[in-house]
Amino acid sequence: MGKFVMKQTKTGYMFNLKASNGEIIATSEVYTTVAACKNGIASVQANAPKADVENQTVEGFETLKHPKFEVYADKKGEFRFRLKATNGQIIAVSESYKALKSCLNGVESVKKNAPEAETVTE
């Protein structure tokens, strides 16, 4: 079972979604308050299970409606995803993956782990 780990930063609060093996599978932006950070977690829990995958690495990809996972290649040619909520805001991002398949596995891990993940404070 995955978990959301909230922590304080120099400028606010953020969370990491960790898989059951402890690997970080998604990270948030920095929020100004604990309440805003908890709202971000709730948004990931609500949006991830129903979000489709928009694979932007394919030429002529179909633009999907929000919520969605956008899979893309970064400047180094590695693969990343970002989860966008119904309102189009980015609510979680991934690390970089060398292979597209690994990135897509990360998306599936978020879909699987986020809905039931407990929230802990670091």
PDB file of C-alpha atoms in Angstrom:
ATOM      1  CA  MET A   1       0.000   0.000   0.000  1.00  0.00           C
ATOM      2  CA  GLY A   2       1.342   3.390  -0.958  1.00  0.00           C
ATOM      3  CA  LYS A   3       1.415   6.493   1.199  1.00  0.00           C
ATOM      4  CA  PHE A   4       1.523  10.248   0.858  1.00  0.00           C
ATOM      5  CA  VAL A   5       4.411  11.728   2.827  1.00  0.00           C
ATOM      6  CA  MET A   6       3.947  15.422   3.629  1.00  0.00           C
ATOM      7  CA  LYS A   7       6.934  17.482   4.634  1.00  0.00           C
ATOM      8  CA  GLN A   8       7.807  21.063   5.364  1.00  0.00           C
ATOM      9  CA  THR A   9      10.200  22.889   3.048  1.00  0.00           C
ATOM     10  CA  LYS A  10      11.851  26.294   3.389  1.00  0.00           C
ATOM     11  CA  THR A  11       8.919  27.922   1.616  1.00  0.00           C
ATOM     12  CA  GLY A  12       5.905  25.782   2.563  1.00  0.00           C
ATOM     13  CA  TYR A  13       4.694  22.179   2.383  1.00  0.00           C
ATOM     14  CA  MET A  14       4.847  19.447  -0.239  1.00  0.00           C
ATOM     15  CA  PHE A  15       4.119  15.745  -0.588  1.00  0.00           C
ATOM     16  CA  ASN A  16       5.599  12.676  -2.200  1.00  0.00           C
ATOM     17  CA  LEU A  17       3.494   9.670  -3.121  1.00  0.00           C
ATOM     18  CA  LYS A  18       5.521   6.589  -2.283  1.00  0.00           C
ATOM     19  CA  ALA A  19       4.827   3.063  -3.506  1.00  0.00           C
ATOM     20  CA  SER A  20       4.763   0.177  -1.034  1.00  0.00           C
ATOM     21  CA  ASN A  21       8.478  -0.429  -1.771  1.00  0.00           C
ATOM     22  CA  GLY A  22       9.306   3.125  -0.621  1.00  0.00           C
ATOM     23  CA  GLU A  23      10.051   4.470  -4.109  1.00  0.00           C
ATOM     24  CA  ILE A  24       8.761   7.976  -4.842  1.00  0.00           C
ATOM     25  CA  ILE A  25       6.319   7.765  -7.752  1.00  0.00           C
ATOM     26  CA  ALA A  26       4.946  11.323  -7.758  1.00  0.00           C
ATOM     27  CA  THR A  27       5.784  14.684  -6.193  1.00  0.00           C
ATOM     28  CA  SER A  28       3.751  17.832  -5.623  1.00  0.00           C
ATOM     29  CA  GLU A  29       4.467  21.506  -5.964  1.00  0.00           C
ATOM     30  CA  VAL A  30       5.192  23.498  -2.790  1.00  0.00           C
ATOM     31  CA  TYR A  31       2.019  24.715  -1.081  1.00  0.00           C
ATOM     32  CA  THR A  32       1.898  27.674   1.304  1.00  0.00           C
ATOM     33  CA  THR A  33      -0.165  25.899   3.997  1.00  0.00           C
ATOM     34  CA  VAL A  34      -0.710  22.400   5.382  1.00  0.00           C
ATOM     35  CA  ALA A  35      -4.381  22.671   4.421  1.00  0.00           C
ATOM     36  CA  ALA A  36      -3.511  23.470   0.798  1.00  0.00           C
ATOM     37  CA  CYS A  37      -1.104  20.513   0.718  1.00  0.00           C
ATOM     38  CA  LYS A  38      -3.820  18.197   2.067  1.00  0.00           C
ATOM     39  CA  ASN A  39      -6.183  19.520  -0.620  1.00  0.00           C
ATOM     40  CA  GLY A  40      -3.533  18.644  -3.216  1.00  0.00           C
ATOM     41  CA  ILE A  41      -3.376  15.087  -1.873  1.00  0.00           C
ATOM     42  CA  ALA A  42      -7.178  14.823  -1.983  1.00  0.00           C
ATOM     43  CA  SER A  43      -7.111  16.055  -5.580  1.00  0.00           C
ATOM     44  CA  VAL A  44      -4.583  13.382  -6.584  1.00  0.00           C
ATOM     45  CA  GLN A  45      -6.682  10.726  -4.842  1.00  0.00           C
ATOM     46  CA  ALA A  46      -9.822  11.868  -6.675  1.00  0.00           C
ATOM     47  CA  ASN A  47      -8.313  12.483 -10.116  1.00  0.00           C
ATOM     48  CA  ALA A  48      -5.677   9.756 -10.590  1.00  0.00           C
ATOM     49  CA  PRO A  49      -8.020   6.744 -10.819  1.00  0.00           C
ATOM     50  CA  LYS A  50     -10.152   8.293 -13.570  1.00  0.00           C
ATOM     51  CA  ALA A  51      -7.392  10.074 -15.515  1.00  0.00           C
ATOM     52  CA  ASP A  52      -6.583   8.810 -18.988  1.00  0.00           C
ATOM     53  CA  VAL A  53      -3.050   8.847 -20.412  1.00  0.00           C
ATOM     54  CA  GLU A  54      -2.169  11.406 -23.085  1.00  0.00           C
ATOM     55  CA  ASN A  55       1.046  10.126 -24.656  1.00  0.00           C
ATOM     56  CA  GLN A  56       2.705  13.265 -26.001  1.00  0.00           C
ATOM     57  CA  THR A  57       5.708  11.277 -27.242  1.00  0.00           C
ATOM     58  CA  VAL A  58       3.645  10.040 -30.213  1.00  0.00           C
ATOM     59  CA  GLU A  59       3.438  12.258 -33.280  1.00  0.00           C
ATOM     60  CA  GLY A  60      -0.090  13.585 -33.771  1.00  0.00           C
ATOM     61  CA  PHE A  61      -1.223  12.466 -30.307  1.00  0.00           C
ATOM     62  CA  GLU A  62      -4.873  12.995 -29.369  1.00  0.00           C
ATOM     63  CA  THR A  63      -5.474  15.785 -26.838  1.00  0.00           C
ATOM     64  CA  LEU A  64      -7.575  14.381 -23.995  1.00  0.00           C
ATOM     65  CA  LYS A  65      -9.872  16.084 -21.516  1.00  0.00           C
ATOM     66  CA  HIS A  66      -8.835  16.698 -17.911  1.00  0.00           C
ATOM     67  CA  PRO A  67      -8.162  14.964 -15.619  1.00  0.00           C
ATOM     68  CA  LYS A  68      -5.285  13.296 -17.419  1.00  0.00           C
ATOM     69  CA  PHE A  69      -1.741  12.059 -17.143  1.00  0.00           C
ATOM     70  CA  GLU A  70       0.491  13.784 -19.705  1.00  0.00           C
ATOM     71  CA  VAL A  71       3.440  11.581 -20.667  1.00  0.00           C
ATOM     72  CA  TYR A  72       6.251  13.491 -22.382  1.00  0.00           C
ATOM     73  CA  ALA A  73       9.967  13.475 -23.157  1.00  0.00           C
ATOM     74  CA  ASP A  74      12.088  16.017 -21.262  1.00  0.00           C
ATOM     75  CA  LYS A  75      15.089  17.954 -22.605  1.00  0.00           C
ATOM     76  CA  LYS A  76      17.390  14.989 -21.908  1.00  0.00           C
ATOM     77  CA  GLY A  77      15.136  12.654 -23.894  1.00  0.00           C
ATOM     78  CA  GLU A  78      13.915  10.877 -20.770  1.00  0.00           C
ATOM     79  CA  PHE A  79      10.253  10.274 -20.017  1.00  0.00           C
ATOM     80  CA  ARG A  80       8.127  11.968 -17.359  1.00  0.00           C
ATOM     81  CA  PHE A  81       4.467  12.339 -16.486  1.00  0.00           C
ATOM     82  CA  ARG A  82       2.374  15.040 -14.895  1.00  0.00           C
ATOM     83  CA  LEU A  83      -1.110  14.563 -13.501  1.00  0.00           C
ATOM     84  CA  LYS A  84      -3.505  17.385 -14.304  1.00  0.00           C
ATOM     85  CA  ALA A  85      -6.735  17.879 -12.368  1.00  0.00           C
ATOM     86  CA  THR A  86     -10.144  18.556 -13.878  1.00  0.00           C
ATOM     87  CA  ASN A  87      -9.337  22.310 -13.863  1.00  0.00           C
ATOM     88  CA  GLY A  88      -6.096  21.729 -15.807  1.00  0.00           C
ATOM     89  CA  GLN A  89      -3.740  22.436 -12.886  1.00  0.00           C
ATOM     90  CA  ILE A  90      -0.713  20.179 -12.451  1.00  0.00           C
ATOM     91  CA  ILE A  91      -1.160  18.328  -9.145  1.00  0.00           C
ATOM     92  CA  ALA A  92       1.677  15.776  -9.304  1.00  0.00           C
ATOM     93  CA  VAL A  93       4.788  15.118 -11.380  1.00  0.00           C
ATOM     94  CA  SER A  94       7.129  12.185 -11.781  1.00  0.00           C
ATOM     95  CA  GLU A  95      10.841  11.649 -11.755  1.00  0.00           C
ATOM     96  CA  SER A  96      12.509  10.925 -15.098  1.00  0.00           C
ATOM     97  CA  TYR A  97      12.500   7.446 -16.593  1.00  0.00           C
ATOM     98  CA  LYS A  98      14.896   6.130 -19.224  1.00  0.00           C
ATOM     99  CA  ALA A  99      12.182   3.997 -20.876  1.00  0.00           C
ATOM    100  CA  LEU A 100       8.630   4.922 -21.879  1.00  0.00           C
ATOM    101  CA  LYS A 101       7.350   1.607 -20.493  1.00  0.00           C
ATOM    102  CA  SER A 102       8.791   2.446 -17.062  1.00  0.00           C
ATOM    103  CA  CYS A 103       7.089   5.849 -17.153  1.00  0.00           C
ATOM    104  CA  LEU A 104       3.751   4.232 -18.035  1.00  0.00           C
ATOM    105  CA  ASN A 105       4.274   1.777 -15.173  1.00  0.00           C
ATOM    106  CA  GLY A 106       4.727   4.825 -12.914  1.00  0.00           C
ATOM    107  CA  VAL A 107       1.370   6.184 -14.079  1.00  0.00           C
ATOM    108  CA  GLU A 108      -0.281   2.850 -13.295  1.00  0.00           C
ATOM    109  CA  SER A 109       1.376   2.835  -9.876  1.00  0.00           C
ATOM    110  CA  VAL A 110      -0.097   6.267  -9.077  1.00  0.00           C
ATOM    111  CA  LYS A 111      -3.541   5.125 -10.245  1.00  0.00           C
ATOM    112  CA  LYS A 112      -3.271   2.040  -8.037  1.00  0.00           C
ATOM    113  CA  ASN A 113      -1.663   3.555  -4.940  1.00  0.00           C
ATOM    114  CA  ALA A 114      -3.156   7.053  -4.646  1.00  0.00           C
ATOM    115  CA  PRO A 115      -6.835   6.345  -3.887  1.00  0.00           C
ATOM    116  CA  GLU A 116      -6.265   4.350  -0.690  1.00  0.00           C
ATOM    117  CA  ALA A 117      -2.901   5.795   0.379  1.00  0.00           C
ATOM    118  CA  GLU A 118      -2.664   7.070   3.925  1.00  0.00           C
ATOM    119  CA  THR A 119      -1.118  10.479   4.617  1.00  0.00           C
ATOM    120  CA  VAL A 120       1.811  10.747   7.027  1.00  0.00           C
ATOM    121  CA  THR A 121       3.980  13.689   8.049  1.00  0.00           C
ATOM    122  CA  GLU A 122       7.760  13.492   7.855  1.00  0.00           C
TER     123      GLU A 122
END
